[in-house]
Every structure is written in C-alpha cells, then in structure tokens.
PDB file of C-alpha atoms in Angstrom:
ATOM      1  CA  SER A  30      -0.010  -0.064  -0.147  1.00  0.00           C
ATOM      2  CA  PHE A  31       1.198   3.831  -0.356  1.00  0.00           C
ATOM      3  CA  THR A  32       1.336   4.092   3.562  1.00  0.00           C
ATOM      4  CA  THR A  33       3.285   0.860   3.801  1.00  0.00           C
ATOM      5  CA  ARG A  34       5.651   1.960   1.219  1.00  0.00           C
ATOM      6  CA  HIS A  35       5.992   5.564   2.848  1.00  0.00           C
ATOM      7  CA  GLN A  36       7.317   3.495   5.926  1.00  0.00           C
ATOM      8  CA  LEU A  37      10.272   2.168   4.299  1.00  0.00           C
ATOM      9  CA  SER A  38      13.794   3.962   3.820  1.00  0.00           C
ATOM     10  CA  PRO A  39      14.907   5.706   0.748  1.00  0.00           C
ATOM     11  CA  ALA A  40      17.502   2.717   0.066  1.00  0.00           C
ATOM     12  CA  GLU A  41      14.355   0.300   0.151  1.00  0.00           C
ATOM     13  CA  PHE A  42      11.969   2.593  -1.827  1.00  0.00           C
ATOM     14  CA  TRP A  43      12.844   4.994  -4.136  1.00  0.00           C
ATOM     15  CA  ALA A  44      16.701   5.624  -4.132  1.00  0.00           C
ATOM     16  CA  HIS A  45      17.177   3.184  -7.117  1.00  0.00           C
ATOM     17  CA  HIS A  46      15.403   5.929  -9.405  1.00  0.00           C
ATOM     18  CA  TYR A  47      18.505   8.344  -8.431  1.00  0.00           C
ATOM     19  CA  PRO A  48      21.741   6.429  -9.297  1.00  0.00           C
ATOM     20  CA  ALA A  49      23.912   9.691  -8.943  1.00  0.00           C
ATOM     21  CA  LEU A  50      23.047   9.774  -5.000  1.00  0.00           C
ATOM     22  CA  LYS A  51      26.201   9.930  -3.290  1.00  0.00           C
ATOM     23  CA  CYS A  52      24.711   8.610   0.200  1.00  0.00           C
ATOM     24  CA  LEU A  53      22.082   6.092   0.476  1.00  0.00           C
ATOM     25  CA  ASP A  54      19.650   6.609   3.464  1.00  0.00           C
ATOM     26  CA  PHE A  55      18.633   3.279   5.457  1.00  0.00           C
ATOM     27  CA  SER A  56      16.782   5.030   8.020  1.00  0.00           C
ATOM     28  CA  ASN A  57      13.032   5.909   7.710  1.00  0.00           C
ATOM     29  CA  GLY A  58      13.400   8.789  10.214  1.00  0.00           C
ATOM     30  CA  LYS A  59      12.433   6.436  13.417  1.00  0.00           C
ATOM     31  CA  VAL A  60      14.704   5.115  15.918  1.00  0.00           C
ATOM     32  CA  ASP A  61      15.406   1.524  15.816  1.00  0.00           C
ATOM     33  CA  TYR A  62      14.243   1.240  12.120  1.00  0.00           C
ATOM     34  CA  THR A  63      15.276  -2.286  10.892  1.00  0.00           C
ATOM     35  CA  PRO A  64      15.612  -2.451   6.834  1.00  0.00           C
ATOM     36  CA  THR A  65      14.096  -5.571   5.615  1.00  0.00           C
ATOM     37  CA  LYS A  66      13.633  -5.175   1.884  1.00  0.00           C
ATOM     38  CA  VAL A  67      16.944  -6.807   0.901  1.00  0.00           C
ATOM     39  CA  ASP A  68      15.899  -7.676  -2.772  1.00  0.00           C
ATOM     40  CA  ALA A  69      15.489  -3.830  -2.968  1.00  0.00           C
ATOM     41  CA  ILE A  70      18.410  -3.233  -1.445  1.00  0.00           C
ATOM     42  CA  ARG A  71      20.507  -5.606  -3.674  1.00  0.00           C
ATOM     43  CA  GLU A  72      18.782  -4.088  -6.693  1.00  0.00           C
ATOM     44  CA  LEU A  73      19.950  -0.660  -5.544  1.00  0.00           C
ATOM     45  CA  ALA A  74      23.450  -1.734  -5.099  1.00  0.00           C
ATOM     46  CA  LEU A  75      23.852  -3.204  -8.575  1.00  0.00           C
ATOM     47  CA  VAL A  76      22.862   0.203  -9.950  1.00  0.00           C
ATOM     48  CA  THR A  77      23.682   3.281  -7.614  1.00  0.00           C
ATOM     49  CA  ASN A  78      27.091   5.321  -7.828  1.00  0.00           C
ATOM     50  CA  ALA A  79      26.912   5.935  -4.075  1.00  0.00           C
ATOM     51  CA  THR A  80      29.824   5.810  -2.072  1.00  0.00           C
ATOM     52  CA  SER A  81      28.496   5.875   1.401  1.00  0.00           C
ATOM     53  CA  LEU A  82      25.660   4.929   3.670  1.00  0.00           C
ATOM     54  CA  ASN A  83      23.646   6.583   6.132  1.00  0.00           C
ATOM     55  CA  LEU A  84      22.755   3.853   8.925  1.00  0.00           C
ATOM     56  CA  ASP A  85      22.064   6.068  11.746  1.00  0.00           C
ATOM     57  CA  GLY A  86      19.594   4.898  14.286  1.00  0.00           C
ATOM     58  CA  CYS A  87      19.180   1.483  12.302  1.00  0.00           C
ATOM     59  CA  HIS A  88      19.202  -1.965  13.190  1.00  0.00           C
ATOM     60  CA  ILE A  89      21.242  -3.806  10.693  1.00  0.00           C
ATOM     61  CA  GLY A  90      21.384  -7.598  10.225  1.00  0.00           C
ATOM     62  CA  VAL A  91      23.383  -9.717   8.116  1.00  0.00           C
ATOM     63  CA  ALA A  92      20.888 -10.069   5.393  1.00  0.00           C
ATOM     64  CA  VAL A  93      21.578  -6.201   4.557  1.00  0.00           C
ATOM     65  CA  VAL A  94      25.149  -6.555   4.453  1.00  0.00           C
ATOM     66  CA  ASP A  95      24.870  -9.798   2.358  1.00  0.00           C
ATOM     67  CA  ALA A  96      22.653  -8.044  -0.033  1.00  0.00           C
ATOM     68  CA  ILE A  97      25.615  -5.357  -0.597  1.00  0.00           C
ATOM     69  CA  VAL A  98      28.386  -7.770  -0.587  1.00  0.00           C
ATOM     70  CA  GLY A  99      29.804  -8.381  -4.331  1.00  0.00           C
ATOM     71  CA  THR A 100      27.997  -5.497  -5.717  1.00  0.00           C
ATOM     72  CA  PRO A 101      29.682  -2.320  -7.115  1.00  0.00           C
ATOM     73  CA  LEU A 102      28.312  -0.355  -3.949  1.00  0.00           C
ATOM     74  CA  GLY A 103      30.101  -3.154  -1.830  1.00  0.00           C
ATOM     75  CA  ASP A 104      33.317  -2.597  -3.631  1.00  0.00           C
ATOM     76  CA  ARG A 105      33.354   1.137  -3.238  1.00  0.00           C
ATOM     77  CA  LEU A 106      32.417   1.376   0.309  1.00  0.00           C
ATOM     78  CA  GLU A 107      35.408   2.643   2.730  1.00  0.00           C
ATOM     79  CA  SER A 108      33.135   3.193   5.761  1.00  0.00           C
ATOM     80  CA  PHE A 109      30.556   1.300   7.572  1.00  0.00           C
ATOM     81  CA  GLY A 110      28.658   2.657  10.975  1.00  0.00           C
ATOM     82  CA  GLU A 111      26.820   5.456  12.398  1.00  0.00           C
ATOM     83  CA  HIS A 112      27.674   8.890  11.706  1.00  0.00           C
ATOM     84  CA  ASN A 113      26.507  10.229  15.115  1.00  0.00           C
ATOM     85  CA  TRP A 114      26.644   8.982  18.624  1.00  0.00           C
ATOM     86  CA  GLY A 115      23.624   8.127  20.726  1.00  0.00           C
ATOM     87  CA  ASN A 116      21.075   7.433  17.972  1.00  0.00           C
ATOM     88  CA  GLY A 117      20.456   3.821  19.332  1.00  0.00           C
ATOM     89  CA  GLY A 118      22.017   1.892  16.606  1.00  0.00           C
ATOM     90  CA  LEU A 119      22.389  -1.837  16.399  1.00  0.00           C
ATOM     91  CA  PHE A 120      24.591  -3.819  14.238  1.00  0.00           C
ATOM     92  CA  THR A 121      24.615  -7.538  14.963  1.00  0.00           C
ATOM     93  CA  PRO A 122      27.883  -9.467  15.255  1.00  0.00           C
ATOM     94  CA  GLU A 123      27.243 -11.339  11.982  1.00  0.00           C
ATOM     95  CA  ALA A 124      26.594  -7.928  10.037  1.00  0.00           C
ATOM     96  CA  ILE A 125      29.612  -6.273  11.360  1.00  0.00           C
ATOM     97  CA  LEU A 126      31.975  -9.489  10.502  1.00  0.00           C
ATOM     98  CA  ALA A 127      30.220  -9.696   7.151  1.00  0.00           C
ATOM     99  CA  ALA A 128      31.086  -6.242   6.048  1.00  0.00           C
ATOM    100  CA  THR A 129      34.364  -6.357   7.337  1.00  0.00           C
ATOM    101  CA  ARG A 130      35.152  -9.454   5.323  1.00  0.00           C
ATOM    102  CA  GLY A 131      32.886  -8.572   2.188  1.00  0.00           C
ATOM    103  CA  PHE A 132      33.545  -4.756   1.549  1.00  0.00           C
ATOM    104  CA  PRO A 133      37.323  -4.957   0.199  1.00  0.00           C
ATOM    105  CA  ARG A 134      37.806  -1.205   0.345  1.00  0.00           C
ATOM    106  CA  LEU A 135      36.504  -0.785   4.188  1.00  0.00           C
ATOM    107  CA  VAL A 136      39.172   1.186   6.276  1.00  0.00           C
ATOM    108  CA  ASP A 137      36.749   3.008   8.585  1.00  0.00           C
ATOM    109  CA  LEU A 138      34.484   1.083  11.228  1.00  0.00           C
ATOM    110  CA  THR A 139      32.073   2.280  13.736  1.00  0.00           C
ATOM    111  CA  ILE A 140      30.369  -0.036  16.373  1.00  0.00           C
ATOM    112  CA  PRO A 141      27.215   1.575  17.405  1.00  0.00           C
ATOM    113  CA  ASP A 142      26.415   1.909  21.331  1.00  0.00           C
ATOM    114  CA  SER A 143      23.645  -0.816  21.113  1.00  0.00           C
ATOM    115  CA  SER A 144      25.594  -3.576  19.332  1.00  0.00           C
ATOM    116  CA  PRO A 145      25.678  -6.825  21.256  1.00  0.00           C
ATOM    117  CA  LEU A 146      29.313  -8.033  20.672  1.00  0.00           C
ATOM    118  CA  ARG A 147      31.096 -10.001  22.876  1.00  0.00           C
ATOM    119  CA  LYS A 148      35.070 -10.704  23.531  1.00  0.00           C
ATOM    120  CA  THR A 149      34.913 -13.519  20.783  1.00  0.00           C
ATOM    121  CA  ASP A 150      33.196 -11.217  18.347  1.00  0.00           C
ATOM    122  CA  TYR A 151      35.847  -8.676  18.770  1.00  0.00           C
ATOM    123  CA  LEU A 152      38.621 -11.406  18.381  1.00  0.00           C
ATOM    124  CA  ALA A 153      37.081 -12.350  15.173  1.00  0.00           C
ATOM    125  CA  LEU A 154      36.694  -8.690  14.024  1.00  0.00           C
ATOM    126  CA  GLY A 155      40.490  -8.321  14.717  1.00  0.00           C
ATOM    127  CA  ARG A 156      41.285 -11.350  12.712  1.00  0.00           C
ATOM    128  CA  ALA A 157      39.087 -10.352   9.865  1.00  0.00           C
ATOM    129  CA  ALA A 158      40.227  -6.547   9.771  1.00  0.00           C
ATOM    130  CA  ASN A 159      43.144  -6.960   7.036  1.00  0.00           C
ATOM    131  CA  ASN A 160      42.445  -3.524   5.593  1.00  0.00           C
ATOM    132  CA  LEU A 161      40.692  -1.584   8.576  1.00  0.00           C
ATOM    133  CA  LYS A 162      42.751   1.449   9.626  1.00  0.00           C
ATOM    134  CA  SER A 163      40.090   3.010  11.789  1.00  0.00           C
ATOM    135  CA  LEU A 164      37.770   1.701  14.534  1.00  0.00           C
ATOM    136  CA  ALA A 165      35.281   3.429  16.726  1.00  0.00           C
ATOM    137  CA  ILE A 166      33.962   1.415  19.555  1.00  0.00           C
ATOM    138  CA  TRP A 167      30.574   3.107  20.825  1.00  0.00           C
ATOM    139  CA  ALA A 168      29.155  -0.359  21.786  1.00  0.00           C
ATOM    140  CA  ARG A 169      28.439   0.323  25.800  1.00  0.00           C
ATOM    141  CA  ASN A 170      29.027  -3.267  26.784  1.00  0.00           C
ATOM    142  CA  ALA A 171      32.636  -3.295  25.655  1.00  0.00           C
ATOM    143  CA  THR A 172      35.016  -4.264  28.304  1.00  0.00           C
ATOM    144  CA  ASP A 173      38.878  -4.053  28.363  1.00  0.00           C
ATOM    145  CA  ASP A 174      39.330  -7.638  27.185  1.00  0.00           C
ATOM    146  CA  CYS A 175      36.927  -6.617  24.205  1.00  0.00           C
ATOM    147  CA  VAL A 176      39.495  -3.596  23.241  1.00  0.00           C
ATOM    148  CA  ALA A 177      42.308  -5.943  23.688  1.00  0.00           C
ATOM    149  CA  ALA A 178      40.845  -8.668  21.358  1.00  0.00           C
ATOM    150  CA  VAL A 179      40.445  -6.486  18.456  1.00  0.00           C
ATOM    151  CA  CYS A 180      43.749  -4.837  18.969  1.00  0.00           C
ATOM    152  CA  LEU A 181      45.527  -8.422  18.938  1.00  0.00           C
ATOM    153  CA  ARG A 182      45.482  -8.848  15.429  1.00  0.00           C
ATOM    154  CA  ALA A 183      44.076  -5.535  13.981  1.00  0.00           C
ATOM    155  CA  ARG A 184      46.593  -3.103  12.443  1.00  0.00           C
ATOM    156  CA  LEU A 185      45.002  -0.061  13.309  1.00  0.00           C
ATOM    157  CA  ARG A 186      45.856   3.400  13.037  1.00  0.00           C
ATOM    158  CA  LYS A 187      42.987   5.169  15.033  1.00  0.00           C
ATOM    159  CA  LEU A 188      41.293   4.107  17.863  1.00  0.00           C
ATOM    160  CA  VAL A 189      38.119   5.803  19.182  1.00  0.00           C
ATOM    161  CA  LEU A 190      36.467   4.635  22.558  1.00  0.00           C
ATOM    162  CA  GLN A 191      33.210   6.639  23.259  1.00  0.00           C
ATOM    163  CA  GLU A 192      30.996   6.459  26.112  1.00  0.00           C
ATOM    164  CA  LEU A 193      32.103   3.078  27.539  1.00  0.00           C
ATOM    165  CA  PRO A 194      31.575   2.632  31.187  1.00  0.00           C
ATOM    166  CA  PHE A 195      33.136  -0.965  31.611  1.00  0.00           C
ATOM    167  CA  VAL A 196      36.661  -0.253  30.415  1.00  0.00           C
ATOM    168  CA  SER A 197      39.298   0.780  32.668  1.00  0.00           C
ATOM    169  CA  ARG A 198      43.186   1.503  32.760  1.00  0.00           C
ATOM    170  CA  GLY A 199      43.502  -2.069  32.205  1.00  0.00           C
ATOM    171  CA  LEU A 200      42.700  -1.309  28.468  1.00  0.00           C
ATOM    172  CA  VAL A 201      46.164  -0.039  28.178  1.00  0.00           C
ATOM    173  CA  ASP A 202      47.756  -3.558  28.483  1.00  0.00           C
ATOM    174  CA  GLY A 203      45.233  -4.964  26.082  1.00  0.00           C
ATOM    175  CA  ILE A 204      46.402  -2.445  23.226  1.00  0.00           C
ATOM    176  CA  LEU A 205      49.952  -2.900  23.964  1.00  0.00           C
ATOM    177  CA  ALA A 206      49.760  -6.479  23.743  1.00  0.00           C
ATOM    178  CA  GLY A 207      48.595  -6.465  20.010  1.00  0.00           C
ATOM    179  CA  GLU A 208      49.410  -5.739  16.616  1.00  0.00           C
ATOM    180  CA  THR A 209      47.859  -2.115  16.958  1.00  0.00           C
ATOM    181  CA  ALA A 210      50.330  -1.039  19.163  1.00  0.00           C
ATOM    182  CA  LYS A 211      52.822  -1.281  16.156  1.00  0.00           C
ATOM    183  CA  THR A 212      50.799   1.062  13.942  1.00  0.00           C
ATOM    184  CA  LEU A 213      48.635   3.402  16.354  1.00  0.00           C
ATOM    185  CA  GLU A 214      48.860   6.949  15.445  1.00  0.00           C
ATOM    186  CA  GLN A 215      45.716   8.748  16.967  1.00  0.00           C
ATOM    187  CA  VAL A 216      43.569   7.829  19.984  1.00  0.00           C
ATOM    188  CA  GLU A 217      40.293   9.427  21.161  1.00  0.00           C
ATOM    189  CA  ILE A 218      38.744   8.588  24.429  1.00  0.00           C
ATOM    190  CA  ASP A 219      35.434  10.209  25.172  1.00  0.00           C
ATOM    191  CA  CYS A 220      34.230   9.569  28.678  1.00  0.00           C
ATOM    192  CA  ALA A 221      35.307   6.010  28.645  1.00  0.00           C
ATOM    193  CA  ASN A 222      37.651   5.621  31.627  1.00  0.00           C
ATOM    194  CA  GLY A 223      35.578   4.021  33.973  1.00  0.00           C
ATOM    195  CA  ILE A 224      34.513   6.909  35.988  1.00  0.00           C
ATOM    196  CA  ASP A 225      32.011   8.302  33.868  1.00  0.00           C
ATOM    197  CA  TYR A 226      28.572   8.122  35.770  1.00  0.00           C
ATOM    198  CA  GLY A 227      28.952   6.967  39.348  1.00  0.00           C
ATOM    199  CA  THR A 228      25.313   6.056  39.428  1.00  0.00           C
ATOM    200  CA  GLU A 229      23.608   3.074  41.158  1.00  0.00           C
ATOM    201  CA  ASP A 230      23.507   1.038  37.911  1.00  0.00           C
ATOM    202  CA  GLU A 231      26.923   1.887  36.684  1.00  0.00           C
ATOM    203  CA  PRO A 232      29.337   2.816  40.053  1.00  0.00           C
ATOM    204  CA  ARG A 233      32.455   4.409  39.911  1.00  0.00           C
ATOM    205  CA  ARG A 234      35.496   2.225  39.182  1.00  0.00           C
ATOM    206  CA  GLU A 235      38.678   1.731  41.546  1.00  0.00           C
ATOM    207  CA  ASP A 236      40.787   1.550  38.395  1.00  0.00           C
ATOM    208  CA  PRO A 237      39.963   4.529  36.153  1.00  0.00           C
ATOM    209  CA  LEU A 238      42.424   5.570  33.426  1.00  0.00           C
ATOM    210  CA  ARG A 239      45.071   8.063  34.440  1.00  0.00           C
ATOM    211  CA  ALA A 240      47.479  10.268  32.960  1.00  0.00           C
ATOM    212  CA  ALA A 241      50.366   7.902  33.758  1.00  0.00           C
ATOM    213  CA  ASP A 242      48.384   5.250  32.177  1.00  0.00           C
ATOM    214  CA  VAL A 243      48.311   7.468  28.804  1.00  0.00           C
ATOM    215  CA  LEU A 244      51.817   8.037  29.359  1.00  0.00           C
ATOM    216  CA  ARG A 245      52.602   4.337  29.335  1.00  0.00           C
ATOM    217  CA  LEU A 246      50.400   3.701  26.166  1.00  0.00           C
ATOM    218  CA  VAL A 247      52.031   6.501  24.414  1.00  0.00           C
ATOM    219  CA  SER A 248      55.655   5.140  25.251  1.00  0.00           C
ATOM    220  CA  GLY A 249      54.614   1.731  23.954  1.00  0.00           C
ATOM    221  CA  CYS A 250      53.019   2.882  20.823  1.00  0.00           C
ATOM    222  CA  PRO A 251      55.983   4.268  18.758  1.00  0.00           C
ATOM    223  CA  ASN A 252      53.674   5.731  15.974  1.00  0.00           C
ATOM    224  CA  LEU A 253      51.301   7.359  18.351  1.00  0.00           C
ATOM    225  CA  LYS A 254      51.206  11.283  17.497  1.00  0.00           C
ATOM    226  CA  HIS A 255      47.787  12.613  18.648  1.00  0.00           C
ATOM    227  CA  PHE A 256      45.610  11.807  21.677  1.00  0.00           C
ATOM    228  CA  LYS A 257      42.529  13.423  22.778  1.00  0.00           C
ATOM    229  CA  TRP A 258      40.959  12.887  26.007  1.00  0.00           C
ATOM    230  CA  TRP A 259      37.539  14.288  27.257  1.00  0.00           C
ATOM    231  CA  LEU A 260      36.857  13.680  30.940  1.00  0.00           C
ATOM    232  CA  PRO A 261      33.637  14.182  33.362  1.00  0.00           C
ATOM    233  CA  ARG A 262      34.023  17.283  34.797  1.00  0.00           C
ATOM    234  CA  ASP A 263      33.625  16.030  38.337  1.00  0.00           C
ATOM    235  CA  HIS A 264      36.197  13.369  38.061  1.00  0.00           C
ATOM    236  CA  THR A 265      39.316  15.133  36.811  1.00  0.00           C
ATOM    237  CA  ASP A 266      41.360  14.304  40.192  1.00  0.00           C
ATOM    238  CA  ASP A 267      40.695  10.845  39.568  1.00  0.00           C
ATOM    239  CA  ALA A 268      42.613  11.201  36.307  1.00  0.00           C
ATOM    240  CA  GLU A 269      45.908  12.553  38.049  1.00  0.00           C
ATOM    241  CA  LEU A 270      46.571  15.043  35.383  1.00  0.00           C
ATOM    242  CA  TRP A 271      49.929  15.891  36.933  1.00  0.00           C
ATOM    243  CA  ALA A 272      52.119  18.605  35.049  1.00  0.00           C
ATOM    244  CA  GLY A 273      55.175  16.451  34.981  1.00  0.00           C
ATOM    245  CA  THR A 274      53.346  13.339  33.621  1.00  0.00           C
ATOM    246  CA  LEU A 275      51.710  15.613  30.940  1.00  0.00           C
ATOM    247  CA  HIS A 276      54.821  17.062  30.167  1.00  0.00           C
ATOM    248  CA  GLN A 277      56.465  13.806  29.498  1.00  0.00           C
ATOM    249  CA  ILE A 278      53.380  12.707  27.286  1.00  0.00           C
ATOM    250  CA  ASN A 279      53.604  15.987  25.195  1.00  0.00           C
ATOM    251  CA  GLU A 280      57.254  15.426  24.574  1.00  0.00           C
ATOM    252  CA  LEU A 281      56.656  11.937  23.292  1.00  0.00           C
ATOM    253  CA  LEU A 282      54.016  13.193  20.960  1.00  0.00           C
ATOM    254  CA  VAL A 283      55.720  16.446  19.554  1.00  0.00           C
ATOM    255  CA  GLY A 284      58.830  14.587  19.337  1.00  0.00           C
ATOM    256  CA  ARG A 285      57.187  12.056  16.854  1.00  0.00           C
ATOM    257  CA  GLY A 286      55.881  15.130  14.777  1.00  0.00           C
ATOM    258  CA  GLY A 287      52.404  15.179  16.356  1.00  0.00           C
ATOM    259  CA  THR A 288      50.491  17.420  18.586  1.00  0.00           C
ATOM    260  CA  GLU A 289      50.519  18.037  22.469  1.00  0.00           C
ATOM    261  CA  ILE A 290      47.721  15.737  24.489  1.00  0.00           C
ATOM    262  CA  TYR A 291      44.192  17.395  23.828  1.00  0.00           C
ATOM    263  CA  PHE A 292      41.860  17.052  26.984  1.00  0.00           C
ATOM    264  CA  GLU A 293      38.782  18.852  28.130  1.00  0.00           C
ATOM    265  CA  THR A 294      36.215  18.133  30.568  1.00  0.00           C
ATOM    266  CA  VAL A 295      32.444  17.852  29.672  1.00  0.00           C
TER     267      VAL A 295
END
C-alpha cells in the first residue's frame, strides 16, 4: 500500500531511481528502524553510484550486508557505521563481520552503542580486519577484554572509545599486547575511563584511566602522535593530570611530529 511504502527507508523504496546519489539513507526517520527489503537493497546496490551509507539509528542484520557484498556499491564502500553517537543504532556481530570481510575497500568501522558484541566477536573482527585502519567502539557493553581482543590482530591507525563505562586503565595493557600497538597513530577517548557516571547502575570504578596510564600507552606505541581525552567534569582528580606526567606525554607526541595531548572536561 501507499502508506506501507512510505514507512520504508529511501534505500528500500525510491533511491534506485536516483543513481547519482552519493549517500544512501537506510533510515525511515525513526529510531530503531530495521531495513528488511533485501531484494530492493540488492537491486539498488547494483545500479547506484553512491559511495557511503547513512545507517544512523538503524538495526542492521547480516541479510542487509549480504545484499550489498559483491556489488559495485559494496566494492566502493570505505566506511561502515553510524555518523552520530547516541542514535540507538544496533549492528549484529554477524553483520559487522560480514561487512569487514566482504567490503574490500573498508578502512573505517564504527560499532554503534547498542550493538551486542562479545569478546569473541571482537577477536573475530580483529582477525578479519586486514584493511581496517580506523575503529570507533561505541558499544556500551565493551570491556577492556573486548578492546584487547580486537587490537590483538588488527593493525589500526586510529582508535576511538566513546562512552564506555566498563573499561578501565586495563585497556592500556590490552592495546600494548597486540599488533595495534605497532601501527596506532591516533587515540580518542570520550568519557570512557570507567569513572563516567558513578550511578547506582554504573558505579565508579576503582581503576580509572589516569595520565600515567596514557603515558605508558604513548611510550609503548612508537607511532602514536595524537591523543584526545574528554573527561567528566567532576572526576578530573581521578585522572591524576599532573604537570610532570603531561609534560612527558607531550614530549613524546611532539617529538614524533604530532600535537600535544588534548583534554577537555565535559
């Protein structure tokens, strides 16, 4: 029916009529939308000249990814994930792995905040990520072990950790133990130091990330040149931002041709 069609996303309904589109919208404007018209998506992927996807707020299963893999669209895609944090996006582990394995030019992956990945999924992702250069983990259930698992084999240049209440200073050991430590050039940590909330549901950790831990990470990653760190305003004391430690961090970063550590309270 007309009404049913207009509940679909542009990618499922009318985008195939406009092959010159550069970005394909898989959302119908509602949070938690799940695209299901895989035949239409496959048809679109065969005729479009687009180079990117808008997946914000979408629930993406493996069937959608499989419809794109092996098409001209799939062979062009360099990024996969949400553009904006906090939209409630959810990609299944199978969808993420299928995209990583099936999109040959994929270099930039963002894992949305509601995605239910486990340590074993991150381990599989690291093994499959032959070309991946940038990874943003927004999935709120991610732990130190999850970060360590993906860094074990992936040769990332950029790592972003966004709003992860269950990580701690232990993530440093995980990164340093993997292949990522050899290639990492840029790190961004936004309220992902285990001291973000301190609520009844998410109590403050006893082992939050500190400046000394950042120094250890920068020292152990020989190519790391840029480090950005957003801290909860009420918890800067826990980060132990001592001048001497920050000076040592900046000496290493600037000495490699990078920039001084950027940190901001939010």
